[in-house]
PDB file of C-alpha atoms and ligand atoms in Angstrom:
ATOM      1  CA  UNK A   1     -21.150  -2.638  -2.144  1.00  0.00           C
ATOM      2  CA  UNK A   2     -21.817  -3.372   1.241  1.00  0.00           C
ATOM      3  CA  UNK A   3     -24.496  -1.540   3.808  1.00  0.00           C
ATOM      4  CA  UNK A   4     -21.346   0.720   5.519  1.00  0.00           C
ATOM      5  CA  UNK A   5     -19.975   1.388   2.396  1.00  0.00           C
ATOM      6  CA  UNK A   6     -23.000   2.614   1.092  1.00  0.00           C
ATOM      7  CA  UNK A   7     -23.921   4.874   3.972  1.00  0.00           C
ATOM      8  CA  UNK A   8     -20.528   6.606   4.589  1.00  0.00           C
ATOM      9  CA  UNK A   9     -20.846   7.521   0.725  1.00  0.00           C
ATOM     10  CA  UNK A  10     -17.709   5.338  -0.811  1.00  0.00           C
ATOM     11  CA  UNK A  11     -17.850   2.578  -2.527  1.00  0.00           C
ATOM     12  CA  UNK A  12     -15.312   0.835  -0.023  1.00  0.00           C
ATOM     13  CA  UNK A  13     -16.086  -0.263   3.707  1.00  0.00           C
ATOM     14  CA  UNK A  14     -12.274  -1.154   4.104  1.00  0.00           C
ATOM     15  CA  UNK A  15      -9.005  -1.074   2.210  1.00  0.00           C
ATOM     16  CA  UNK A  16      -5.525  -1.316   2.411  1.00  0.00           C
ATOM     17  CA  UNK A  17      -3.100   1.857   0.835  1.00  0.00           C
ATOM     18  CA  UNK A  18       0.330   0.501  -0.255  1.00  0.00           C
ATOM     19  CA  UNK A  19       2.405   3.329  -0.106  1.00  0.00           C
ATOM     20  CA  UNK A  20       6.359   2.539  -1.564  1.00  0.00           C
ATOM     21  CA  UNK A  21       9.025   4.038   0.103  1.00  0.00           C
ATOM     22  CA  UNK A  22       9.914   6.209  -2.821  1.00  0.00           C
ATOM     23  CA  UNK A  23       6.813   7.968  -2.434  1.00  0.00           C
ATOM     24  CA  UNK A  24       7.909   9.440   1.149  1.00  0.00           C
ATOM     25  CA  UNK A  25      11.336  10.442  -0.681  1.00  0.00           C
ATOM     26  CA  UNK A  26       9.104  13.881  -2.125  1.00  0.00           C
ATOM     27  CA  UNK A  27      11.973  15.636  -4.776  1.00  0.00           C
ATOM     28  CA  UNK A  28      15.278  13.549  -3.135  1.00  0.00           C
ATOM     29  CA  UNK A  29      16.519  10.671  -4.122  1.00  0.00           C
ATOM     30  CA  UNK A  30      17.044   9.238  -0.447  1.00  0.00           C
ATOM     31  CA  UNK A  31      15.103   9.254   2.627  1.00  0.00           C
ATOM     32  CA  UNK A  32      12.243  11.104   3.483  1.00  0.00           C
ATOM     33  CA  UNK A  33      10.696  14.334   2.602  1.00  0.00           C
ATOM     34  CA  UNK A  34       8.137  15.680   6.198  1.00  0.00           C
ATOM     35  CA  UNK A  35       6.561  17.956   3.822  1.00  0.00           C
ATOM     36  CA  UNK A  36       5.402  14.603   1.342  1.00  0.00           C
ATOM     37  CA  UNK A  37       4.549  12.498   4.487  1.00  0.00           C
ATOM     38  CA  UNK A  38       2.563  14.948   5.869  1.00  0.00           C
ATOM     39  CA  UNK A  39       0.706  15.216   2.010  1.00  0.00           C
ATOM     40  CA  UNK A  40      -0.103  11.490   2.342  1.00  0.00           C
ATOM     41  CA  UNK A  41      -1.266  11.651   5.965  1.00  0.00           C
ATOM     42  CA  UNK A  42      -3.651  14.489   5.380  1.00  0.00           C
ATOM     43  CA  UNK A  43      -4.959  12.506   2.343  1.00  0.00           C
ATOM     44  CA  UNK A  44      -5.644   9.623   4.488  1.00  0.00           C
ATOM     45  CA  UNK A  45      -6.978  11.061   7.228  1.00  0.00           C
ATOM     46  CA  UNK A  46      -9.549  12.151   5.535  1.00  0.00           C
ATOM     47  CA  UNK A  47     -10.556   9.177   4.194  1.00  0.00           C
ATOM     48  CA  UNK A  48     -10.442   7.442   7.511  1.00  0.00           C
ATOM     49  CA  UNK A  49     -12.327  10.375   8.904  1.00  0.00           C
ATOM     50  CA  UNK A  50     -15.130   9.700   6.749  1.00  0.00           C
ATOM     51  CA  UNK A  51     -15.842   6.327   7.762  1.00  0.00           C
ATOM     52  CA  UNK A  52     -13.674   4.076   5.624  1.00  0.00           C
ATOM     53  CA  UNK A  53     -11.796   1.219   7.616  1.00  0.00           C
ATOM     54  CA  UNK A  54      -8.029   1.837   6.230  1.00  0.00           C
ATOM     55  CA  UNK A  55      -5.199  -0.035   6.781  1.00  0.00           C
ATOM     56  CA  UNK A  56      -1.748   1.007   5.082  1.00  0.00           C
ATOM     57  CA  UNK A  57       1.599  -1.054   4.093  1.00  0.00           C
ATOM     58  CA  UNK A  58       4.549   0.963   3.700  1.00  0.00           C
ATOM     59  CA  UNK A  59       7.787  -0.004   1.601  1.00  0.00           C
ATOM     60  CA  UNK A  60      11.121   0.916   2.482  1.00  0.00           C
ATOM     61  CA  UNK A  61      12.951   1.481  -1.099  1.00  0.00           C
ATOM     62  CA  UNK A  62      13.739   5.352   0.174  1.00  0.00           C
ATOM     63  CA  UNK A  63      16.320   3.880   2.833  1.00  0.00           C
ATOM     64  CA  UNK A  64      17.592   0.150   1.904  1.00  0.00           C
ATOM     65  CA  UNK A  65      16.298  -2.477  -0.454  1.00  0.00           C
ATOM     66  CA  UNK A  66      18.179  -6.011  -0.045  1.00  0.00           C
ATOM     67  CA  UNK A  67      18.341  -6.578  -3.877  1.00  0.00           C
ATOM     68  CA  UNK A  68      20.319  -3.772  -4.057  1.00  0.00           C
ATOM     69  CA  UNK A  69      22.588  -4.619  -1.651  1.00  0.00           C
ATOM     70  CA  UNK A  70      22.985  -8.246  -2.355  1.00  0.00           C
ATOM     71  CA  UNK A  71      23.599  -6.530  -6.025  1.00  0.00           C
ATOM     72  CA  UNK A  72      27.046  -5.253  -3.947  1.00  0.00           C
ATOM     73  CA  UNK A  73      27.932  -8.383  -2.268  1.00  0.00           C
ATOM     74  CA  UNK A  74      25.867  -7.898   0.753  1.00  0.00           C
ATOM     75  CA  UNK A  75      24.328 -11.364   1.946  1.00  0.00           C
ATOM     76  CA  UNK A  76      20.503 -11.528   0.061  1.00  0.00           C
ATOM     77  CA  UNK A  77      19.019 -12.415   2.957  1.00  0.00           C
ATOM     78  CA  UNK A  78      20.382 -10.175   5.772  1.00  0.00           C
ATOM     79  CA  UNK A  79      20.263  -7.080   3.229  1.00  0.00           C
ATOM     80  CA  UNK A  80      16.351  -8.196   3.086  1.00  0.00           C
ATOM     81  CA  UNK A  81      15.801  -8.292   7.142  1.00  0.00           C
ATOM     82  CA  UNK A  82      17.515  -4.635   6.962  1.00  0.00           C
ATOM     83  CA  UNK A  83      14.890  -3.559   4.047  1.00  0.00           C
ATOM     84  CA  UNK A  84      11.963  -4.914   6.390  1.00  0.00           C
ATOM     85  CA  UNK A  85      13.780  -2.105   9.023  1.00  0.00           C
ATOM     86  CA  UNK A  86      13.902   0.545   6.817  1.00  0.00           C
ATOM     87  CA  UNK A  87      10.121   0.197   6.667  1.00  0.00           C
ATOM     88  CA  UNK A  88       9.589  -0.098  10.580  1.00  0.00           C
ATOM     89  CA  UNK A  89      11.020   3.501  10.489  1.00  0.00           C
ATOM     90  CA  UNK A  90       8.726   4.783   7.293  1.00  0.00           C
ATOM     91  CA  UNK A  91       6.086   3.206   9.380  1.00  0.00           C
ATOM     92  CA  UNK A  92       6.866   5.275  12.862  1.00  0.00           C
ATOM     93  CA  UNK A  93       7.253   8.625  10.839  1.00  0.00           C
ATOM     94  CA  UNK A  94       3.644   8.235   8.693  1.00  0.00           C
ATOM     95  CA  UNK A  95       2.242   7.186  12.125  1.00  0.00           C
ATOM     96  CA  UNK A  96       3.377  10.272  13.854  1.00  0.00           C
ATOM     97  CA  UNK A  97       2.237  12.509  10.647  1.00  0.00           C
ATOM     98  CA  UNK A  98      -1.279  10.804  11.013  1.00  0.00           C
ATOM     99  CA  UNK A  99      -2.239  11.656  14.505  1.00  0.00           C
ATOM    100  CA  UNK A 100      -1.062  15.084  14.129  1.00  0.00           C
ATOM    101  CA  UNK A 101      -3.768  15.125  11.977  1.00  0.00           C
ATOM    102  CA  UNK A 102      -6.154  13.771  14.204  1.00  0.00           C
ATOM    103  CA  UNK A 103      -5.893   9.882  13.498  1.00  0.00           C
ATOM    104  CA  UNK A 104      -5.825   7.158  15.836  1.00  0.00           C
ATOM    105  CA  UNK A 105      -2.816   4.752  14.309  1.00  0.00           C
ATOM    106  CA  UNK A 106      -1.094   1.348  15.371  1.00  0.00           C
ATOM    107  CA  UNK A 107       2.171   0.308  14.197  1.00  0.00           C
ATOM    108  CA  UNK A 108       1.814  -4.000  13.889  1.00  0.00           C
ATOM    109  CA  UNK A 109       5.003  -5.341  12.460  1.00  0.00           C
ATOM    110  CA  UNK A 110       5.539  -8.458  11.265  1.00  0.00           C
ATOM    111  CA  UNK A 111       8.873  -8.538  12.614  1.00  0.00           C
ATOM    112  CA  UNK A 112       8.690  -8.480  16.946  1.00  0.00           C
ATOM    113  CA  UNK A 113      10.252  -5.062  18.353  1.00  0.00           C
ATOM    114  CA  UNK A 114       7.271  -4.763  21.028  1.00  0.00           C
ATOM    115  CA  UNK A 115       8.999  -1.224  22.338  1.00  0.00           C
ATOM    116  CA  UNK A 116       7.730   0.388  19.119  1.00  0.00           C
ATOM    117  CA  UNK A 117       5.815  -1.427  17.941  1.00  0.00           C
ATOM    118  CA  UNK A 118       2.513  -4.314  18.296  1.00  0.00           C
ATOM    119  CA  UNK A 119       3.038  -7.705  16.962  1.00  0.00           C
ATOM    120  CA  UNK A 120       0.956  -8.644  14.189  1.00  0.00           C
ATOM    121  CA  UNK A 121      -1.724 -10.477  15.266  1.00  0.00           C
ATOM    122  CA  UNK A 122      -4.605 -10.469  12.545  1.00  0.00           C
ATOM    123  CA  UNK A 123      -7.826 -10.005  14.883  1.00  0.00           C
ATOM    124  CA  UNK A 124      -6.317  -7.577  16.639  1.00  0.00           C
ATOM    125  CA  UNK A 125      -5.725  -5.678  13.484  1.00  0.00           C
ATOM    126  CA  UNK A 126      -9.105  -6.223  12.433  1.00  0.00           C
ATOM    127  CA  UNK A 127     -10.583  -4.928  15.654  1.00  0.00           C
ATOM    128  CA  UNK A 128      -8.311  -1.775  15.469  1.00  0.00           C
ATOM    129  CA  UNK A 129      -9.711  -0.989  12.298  1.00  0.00           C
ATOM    130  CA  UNK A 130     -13.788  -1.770  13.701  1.00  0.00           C
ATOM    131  CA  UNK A 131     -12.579   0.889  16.252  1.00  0.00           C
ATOM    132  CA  UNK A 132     -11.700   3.439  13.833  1.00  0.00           C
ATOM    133  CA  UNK A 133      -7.524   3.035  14.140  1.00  0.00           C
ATOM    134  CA  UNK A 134      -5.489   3.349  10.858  1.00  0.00           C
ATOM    135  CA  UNK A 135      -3.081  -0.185  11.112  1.00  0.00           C
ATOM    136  CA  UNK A 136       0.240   0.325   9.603  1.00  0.00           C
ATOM    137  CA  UNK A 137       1.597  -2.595   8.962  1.00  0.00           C
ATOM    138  CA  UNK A 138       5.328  -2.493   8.974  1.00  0.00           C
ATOM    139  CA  UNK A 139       8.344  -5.020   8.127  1.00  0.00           C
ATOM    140  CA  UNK A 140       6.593  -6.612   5.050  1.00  0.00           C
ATOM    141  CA  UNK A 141       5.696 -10.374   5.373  1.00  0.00           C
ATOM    142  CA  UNK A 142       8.193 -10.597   7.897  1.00  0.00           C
ATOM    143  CA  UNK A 143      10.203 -13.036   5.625  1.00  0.00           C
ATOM    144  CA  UNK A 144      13.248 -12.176   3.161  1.00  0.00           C
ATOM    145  CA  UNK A 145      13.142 -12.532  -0.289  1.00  0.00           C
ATOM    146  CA  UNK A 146       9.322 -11.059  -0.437  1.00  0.00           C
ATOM    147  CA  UNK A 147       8.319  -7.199  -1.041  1.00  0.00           C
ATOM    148  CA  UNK A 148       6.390  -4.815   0.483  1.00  0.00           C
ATOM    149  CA  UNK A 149       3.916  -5.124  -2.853  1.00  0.00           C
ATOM    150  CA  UNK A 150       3.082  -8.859  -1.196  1.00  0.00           C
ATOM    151  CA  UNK A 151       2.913  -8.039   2.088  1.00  0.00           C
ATOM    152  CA  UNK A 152       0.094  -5.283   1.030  1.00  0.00           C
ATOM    153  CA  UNK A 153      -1.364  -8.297  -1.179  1.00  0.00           C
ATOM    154  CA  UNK A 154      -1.771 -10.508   1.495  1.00  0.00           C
ATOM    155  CA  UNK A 155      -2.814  -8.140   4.243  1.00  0.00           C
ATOM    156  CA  UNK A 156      -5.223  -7.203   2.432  1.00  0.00           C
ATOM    157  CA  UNK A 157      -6.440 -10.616   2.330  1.00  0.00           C
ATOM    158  CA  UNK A 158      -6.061 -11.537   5.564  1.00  0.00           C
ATOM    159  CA  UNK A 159      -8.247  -8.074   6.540  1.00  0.00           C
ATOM    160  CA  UNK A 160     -10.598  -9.039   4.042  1.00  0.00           C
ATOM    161  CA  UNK A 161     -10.482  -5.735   2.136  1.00  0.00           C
ATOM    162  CA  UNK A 162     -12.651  -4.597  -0.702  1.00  0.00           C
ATOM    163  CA  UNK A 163      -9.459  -3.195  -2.464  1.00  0.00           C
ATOM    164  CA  UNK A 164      -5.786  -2.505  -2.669  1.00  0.00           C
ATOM    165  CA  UNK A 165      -4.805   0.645  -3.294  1.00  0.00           C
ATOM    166  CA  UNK A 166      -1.585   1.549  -4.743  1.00  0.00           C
ATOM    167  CA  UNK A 167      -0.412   4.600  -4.623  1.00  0.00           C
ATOM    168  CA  UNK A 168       2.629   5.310  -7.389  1.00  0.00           C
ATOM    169  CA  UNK A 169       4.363   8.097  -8.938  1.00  0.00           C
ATOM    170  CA  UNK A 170       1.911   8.308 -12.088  1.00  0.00           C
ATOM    171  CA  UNK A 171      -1.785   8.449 -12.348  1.00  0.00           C
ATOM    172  CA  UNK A 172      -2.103   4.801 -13.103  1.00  0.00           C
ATOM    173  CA  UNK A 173      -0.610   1.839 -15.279  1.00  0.00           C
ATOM    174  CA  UNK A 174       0.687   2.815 -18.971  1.00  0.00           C
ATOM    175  CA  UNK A 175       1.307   0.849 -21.826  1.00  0.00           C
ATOM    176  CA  UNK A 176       4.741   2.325 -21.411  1.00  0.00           C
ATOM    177  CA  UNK A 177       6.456   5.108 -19.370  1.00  0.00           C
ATOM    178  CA  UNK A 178       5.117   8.203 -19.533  1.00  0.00           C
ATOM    179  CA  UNK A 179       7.281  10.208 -18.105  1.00  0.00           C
ATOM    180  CA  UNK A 180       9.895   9.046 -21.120  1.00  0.00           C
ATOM    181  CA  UNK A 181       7.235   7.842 -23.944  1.00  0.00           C
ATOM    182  CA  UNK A 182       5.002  10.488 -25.305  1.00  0.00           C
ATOM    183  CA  UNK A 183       2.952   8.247 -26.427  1.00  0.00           C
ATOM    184  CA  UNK A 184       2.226   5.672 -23.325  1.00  0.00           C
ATOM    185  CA  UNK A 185      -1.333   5.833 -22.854  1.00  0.00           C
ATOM    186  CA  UNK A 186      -2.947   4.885 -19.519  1.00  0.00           C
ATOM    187  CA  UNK A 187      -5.280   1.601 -19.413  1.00  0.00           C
ATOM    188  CA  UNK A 188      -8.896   2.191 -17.277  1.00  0.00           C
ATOM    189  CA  UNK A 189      -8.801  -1.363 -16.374  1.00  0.00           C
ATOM    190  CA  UNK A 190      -6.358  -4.544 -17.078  1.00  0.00           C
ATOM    191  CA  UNK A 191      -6.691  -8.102 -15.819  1.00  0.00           C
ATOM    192  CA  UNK A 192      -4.606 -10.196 -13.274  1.00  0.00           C
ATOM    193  CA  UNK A 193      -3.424 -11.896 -16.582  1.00  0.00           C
ATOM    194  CA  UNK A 194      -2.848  -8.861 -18.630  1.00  0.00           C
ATOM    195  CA  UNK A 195      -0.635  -7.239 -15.953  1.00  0.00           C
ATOM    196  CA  UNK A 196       1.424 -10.696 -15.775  1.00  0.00           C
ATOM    197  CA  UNK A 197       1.176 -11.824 -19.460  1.00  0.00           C
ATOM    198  CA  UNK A 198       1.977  -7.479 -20.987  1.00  0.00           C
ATOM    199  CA  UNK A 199       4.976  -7.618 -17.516  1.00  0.00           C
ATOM    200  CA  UNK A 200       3.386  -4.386 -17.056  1.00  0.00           C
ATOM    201  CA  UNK A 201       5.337  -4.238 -13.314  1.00  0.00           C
ATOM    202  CA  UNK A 202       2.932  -2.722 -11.641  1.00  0.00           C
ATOM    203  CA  UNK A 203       3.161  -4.840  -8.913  1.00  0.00           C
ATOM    204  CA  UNK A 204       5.827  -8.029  -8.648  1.00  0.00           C
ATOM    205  CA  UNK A 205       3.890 -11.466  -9.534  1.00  0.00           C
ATOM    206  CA  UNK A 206       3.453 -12.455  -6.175  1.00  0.00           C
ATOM    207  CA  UNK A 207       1.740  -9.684  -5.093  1.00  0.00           C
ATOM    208  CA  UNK A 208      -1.139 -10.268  -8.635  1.00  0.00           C
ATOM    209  CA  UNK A 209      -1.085 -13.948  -8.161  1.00  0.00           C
ATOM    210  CA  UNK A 210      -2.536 -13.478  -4.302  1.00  0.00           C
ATOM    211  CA  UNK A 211      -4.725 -10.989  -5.437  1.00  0.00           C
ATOM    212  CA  UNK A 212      -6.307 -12.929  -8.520  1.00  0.00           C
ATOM    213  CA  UNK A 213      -6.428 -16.030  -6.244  1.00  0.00           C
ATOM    214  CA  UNK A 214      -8.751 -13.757  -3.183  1.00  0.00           C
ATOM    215  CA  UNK A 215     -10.292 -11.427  -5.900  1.00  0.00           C
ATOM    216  CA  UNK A 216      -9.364  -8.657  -4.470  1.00  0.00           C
ATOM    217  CA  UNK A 217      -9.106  -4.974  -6.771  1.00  0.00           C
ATOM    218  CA  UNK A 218      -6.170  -3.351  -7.463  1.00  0.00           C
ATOM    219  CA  UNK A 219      -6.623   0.714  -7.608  1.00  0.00           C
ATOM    220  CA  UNK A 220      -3.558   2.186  -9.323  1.00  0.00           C
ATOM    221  CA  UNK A 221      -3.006   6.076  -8.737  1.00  0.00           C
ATOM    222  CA  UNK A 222      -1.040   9.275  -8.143  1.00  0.00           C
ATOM    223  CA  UNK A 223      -0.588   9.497  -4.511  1.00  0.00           C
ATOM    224  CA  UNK A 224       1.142  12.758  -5.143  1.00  0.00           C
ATOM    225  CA  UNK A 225      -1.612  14.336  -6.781  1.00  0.00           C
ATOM    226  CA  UNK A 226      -3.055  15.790  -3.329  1.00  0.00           C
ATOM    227  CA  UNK A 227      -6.775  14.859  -2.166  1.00  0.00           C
ATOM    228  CA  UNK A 228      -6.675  11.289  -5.037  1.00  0.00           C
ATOM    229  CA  UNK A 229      -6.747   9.002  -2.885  1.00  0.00           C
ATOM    230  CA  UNK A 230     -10.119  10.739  -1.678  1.00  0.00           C
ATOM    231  CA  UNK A 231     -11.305  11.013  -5.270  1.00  0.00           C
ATOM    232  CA  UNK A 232     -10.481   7.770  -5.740  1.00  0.00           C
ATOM    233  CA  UNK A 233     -12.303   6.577  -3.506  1.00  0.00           C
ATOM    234  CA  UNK A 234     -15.043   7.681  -4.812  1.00  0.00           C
ATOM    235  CA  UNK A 235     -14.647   6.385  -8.040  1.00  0.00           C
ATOM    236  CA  UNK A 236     -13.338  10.154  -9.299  1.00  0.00           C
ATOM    237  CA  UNK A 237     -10.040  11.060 -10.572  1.00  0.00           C
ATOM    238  CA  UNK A 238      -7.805   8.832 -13.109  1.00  0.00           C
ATOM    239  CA  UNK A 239      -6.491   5.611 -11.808  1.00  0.00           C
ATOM    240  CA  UNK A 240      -6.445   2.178 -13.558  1.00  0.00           C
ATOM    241  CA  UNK A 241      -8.236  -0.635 -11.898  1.00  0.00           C
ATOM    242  CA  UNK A 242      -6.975  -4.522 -12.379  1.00  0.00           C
ATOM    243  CA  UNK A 243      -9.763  -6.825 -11.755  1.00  0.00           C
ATOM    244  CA  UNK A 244     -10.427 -10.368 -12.628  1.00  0.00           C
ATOM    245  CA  UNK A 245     -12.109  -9.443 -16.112  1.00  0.00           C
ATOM    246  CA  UNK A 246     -12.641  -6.342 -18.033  1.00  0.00           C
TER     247      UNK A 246
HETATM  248  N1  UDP B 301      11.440  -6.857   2.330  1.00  0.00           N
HETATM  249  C1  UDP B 301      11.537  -8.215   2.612  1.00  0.00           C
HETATM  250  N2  UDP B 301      10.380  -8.935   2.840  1.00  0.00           N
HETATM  251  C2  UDP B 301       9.139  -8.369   2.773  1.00  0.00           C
HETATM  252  C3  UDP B 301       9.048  -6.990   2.442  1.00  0.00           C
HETATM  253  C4  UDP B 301      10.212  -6.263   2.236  1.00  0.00           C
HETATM  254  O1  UDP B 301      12.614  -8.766   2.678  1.00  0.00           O
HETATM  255  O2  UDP B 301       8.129  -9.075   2.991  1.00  0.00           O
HETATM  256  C5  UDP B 301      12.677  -6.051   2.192  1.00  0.00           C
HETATM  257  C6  UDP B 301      13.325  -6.146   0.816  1.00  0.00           C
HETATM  258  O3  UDP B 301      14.733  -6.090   0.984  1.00  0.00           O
HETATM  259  C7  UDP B 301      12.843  -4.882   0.130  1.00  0.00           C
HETATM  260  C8  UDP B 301      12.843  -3.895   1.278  1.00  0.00           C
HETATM  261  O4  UDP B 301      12.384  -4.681   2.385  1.00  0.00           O
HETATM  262  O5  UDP B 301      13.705  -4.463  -0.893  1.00  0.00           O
HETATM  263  C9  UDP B 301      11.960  -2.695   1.092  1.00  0.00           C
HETATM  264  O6  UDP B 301      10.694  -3.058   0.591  1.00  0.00           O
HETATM  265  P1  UDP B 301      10.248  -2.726  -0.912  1.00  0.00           P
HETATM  266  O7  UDP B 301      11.413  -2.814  -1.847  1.00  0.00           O
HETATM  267  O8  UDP B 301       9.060  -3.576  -1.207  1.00  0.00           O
HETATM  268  O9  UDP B 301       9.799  -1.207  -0.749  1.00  0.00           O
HETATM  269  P2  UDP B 301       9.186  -0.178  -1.813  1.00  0.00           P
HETATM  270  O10 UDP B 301       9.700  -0.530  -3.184  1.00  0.00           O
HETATM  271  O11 UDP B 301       7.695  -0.327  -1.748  1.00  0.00           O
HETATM  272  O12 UDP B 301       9.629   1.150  -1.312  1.00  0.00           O
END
């Protein structure tokens, strides 16, 4: 644990929440729900309020995913560049929902569209975050063919954070479904290897491979449960961590 993380009372000075696109969908099954964005801002602000550096990647599976589309004959690649879009606009609408609670937010996407938002540039995401700014990074890696779950991975790298959060629909990783097997039970902590080797799809194999390579946690949790990702960042709550070795 480092000095700042010990003094602001968490047991992170900085991480990066990768929130999927579903998440902002609330109850639909398209789009986004204000009511759940506003949830997930409030839940963030807080931590940011309290001292933690946070940076967020967003997914855009609530409005387009190119695997999808390519599924229905649309060209792979140019169905991808439209899913790195959808989660420009994700990215503009959790931005908005965090300063009306009070946080100061850039947009950096990876993709240039400099009338909405700054270019990546990694030091001047870094400095943001010294300064107390939530960065949301938007359009992924920038690059078809990749997710949002490796764009989070490598951010995270590249900003040197002590963890990656990801926020799902379920209180952390099960041995099966729990919402359709009874008996799924929920692991407290897995390995990079046991999340590839059980194909536990938590996150795609990209997205564990960079992490295991930069040793960088993995925090699985409900980010509809309201206040977890404030327990859970201090260690409270359920969530399943995936760390090197158990
Ligand atoms: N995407 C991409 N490159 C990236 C990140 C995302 O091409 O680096 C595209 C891809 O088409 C993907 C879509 O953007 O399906 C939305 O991202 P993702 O499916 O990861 O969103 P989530 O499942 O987290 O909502």
């Amino acid at each position: 644990m480092t000095e700042q993380a010990s003094e602001n009372g968490h047991d992170y000075r900085r991480v990066l929440l990768k929130i999927s696109g579903e998440a902002l969908m609330g109850d639909g099954s398209y789009g986004i729900a204000p009511q759940m964005v506003d949830t997930i801002a409030g839940d963030v602000a807080a931590v940011a309020q309290s001292g933690v550096e946070v940076c967020l990647v967003i997914g855009g599976g609530n409005i387009f995913r190119g695997v999808a589309a390519a599924a229905r004959g649309m060209d792979r690649a140019q169905g991808d560049y439209a899913g790195m879009l959808a989660t420009v606009i994700n990215a503009l609408m959790v931005q908005n929902a965090l300063e009306r609670h009070g946080v100061p937010t850039r947009v950096m996407s990876a993709i240039h569209m400099s009338s909405v938002a700054e270019p990546y540039i990694r030091r001047r995401a870094v400095r943001h975050m010294e300064k107390g700014r939530v960065v949301i990074f938007a359009a992924g890696t920038g690059n078809p063919f990749f997710t949002t779950d490796t764009a989070a991975a490598l951010r995270a790298a590249e900003m040197d954070c002590d963890a990656l959060l990801k926020g799902t629909q379920v209180d952390g990783v099960y041995s099966a479904d729990p919402r359709k097997d009874g008996n799924a039970t929920r692991f407290e902590t897995l390995t990079y290897l046991d999340v590839l080797a059980k194909d536990l799809h938590v996150m795609d194999a990209a997205a564990i491979s960079l992490a295991r390579e930069n040793r960088l946690p993995i925090v699985v949790f409900n980010i509809h449960a309201p206040g977890a990702f404030s327990r859970v960042m201090r260690g409270e709550g359920l969530f399943t961590r995936i760390v090197e070795a158990r």
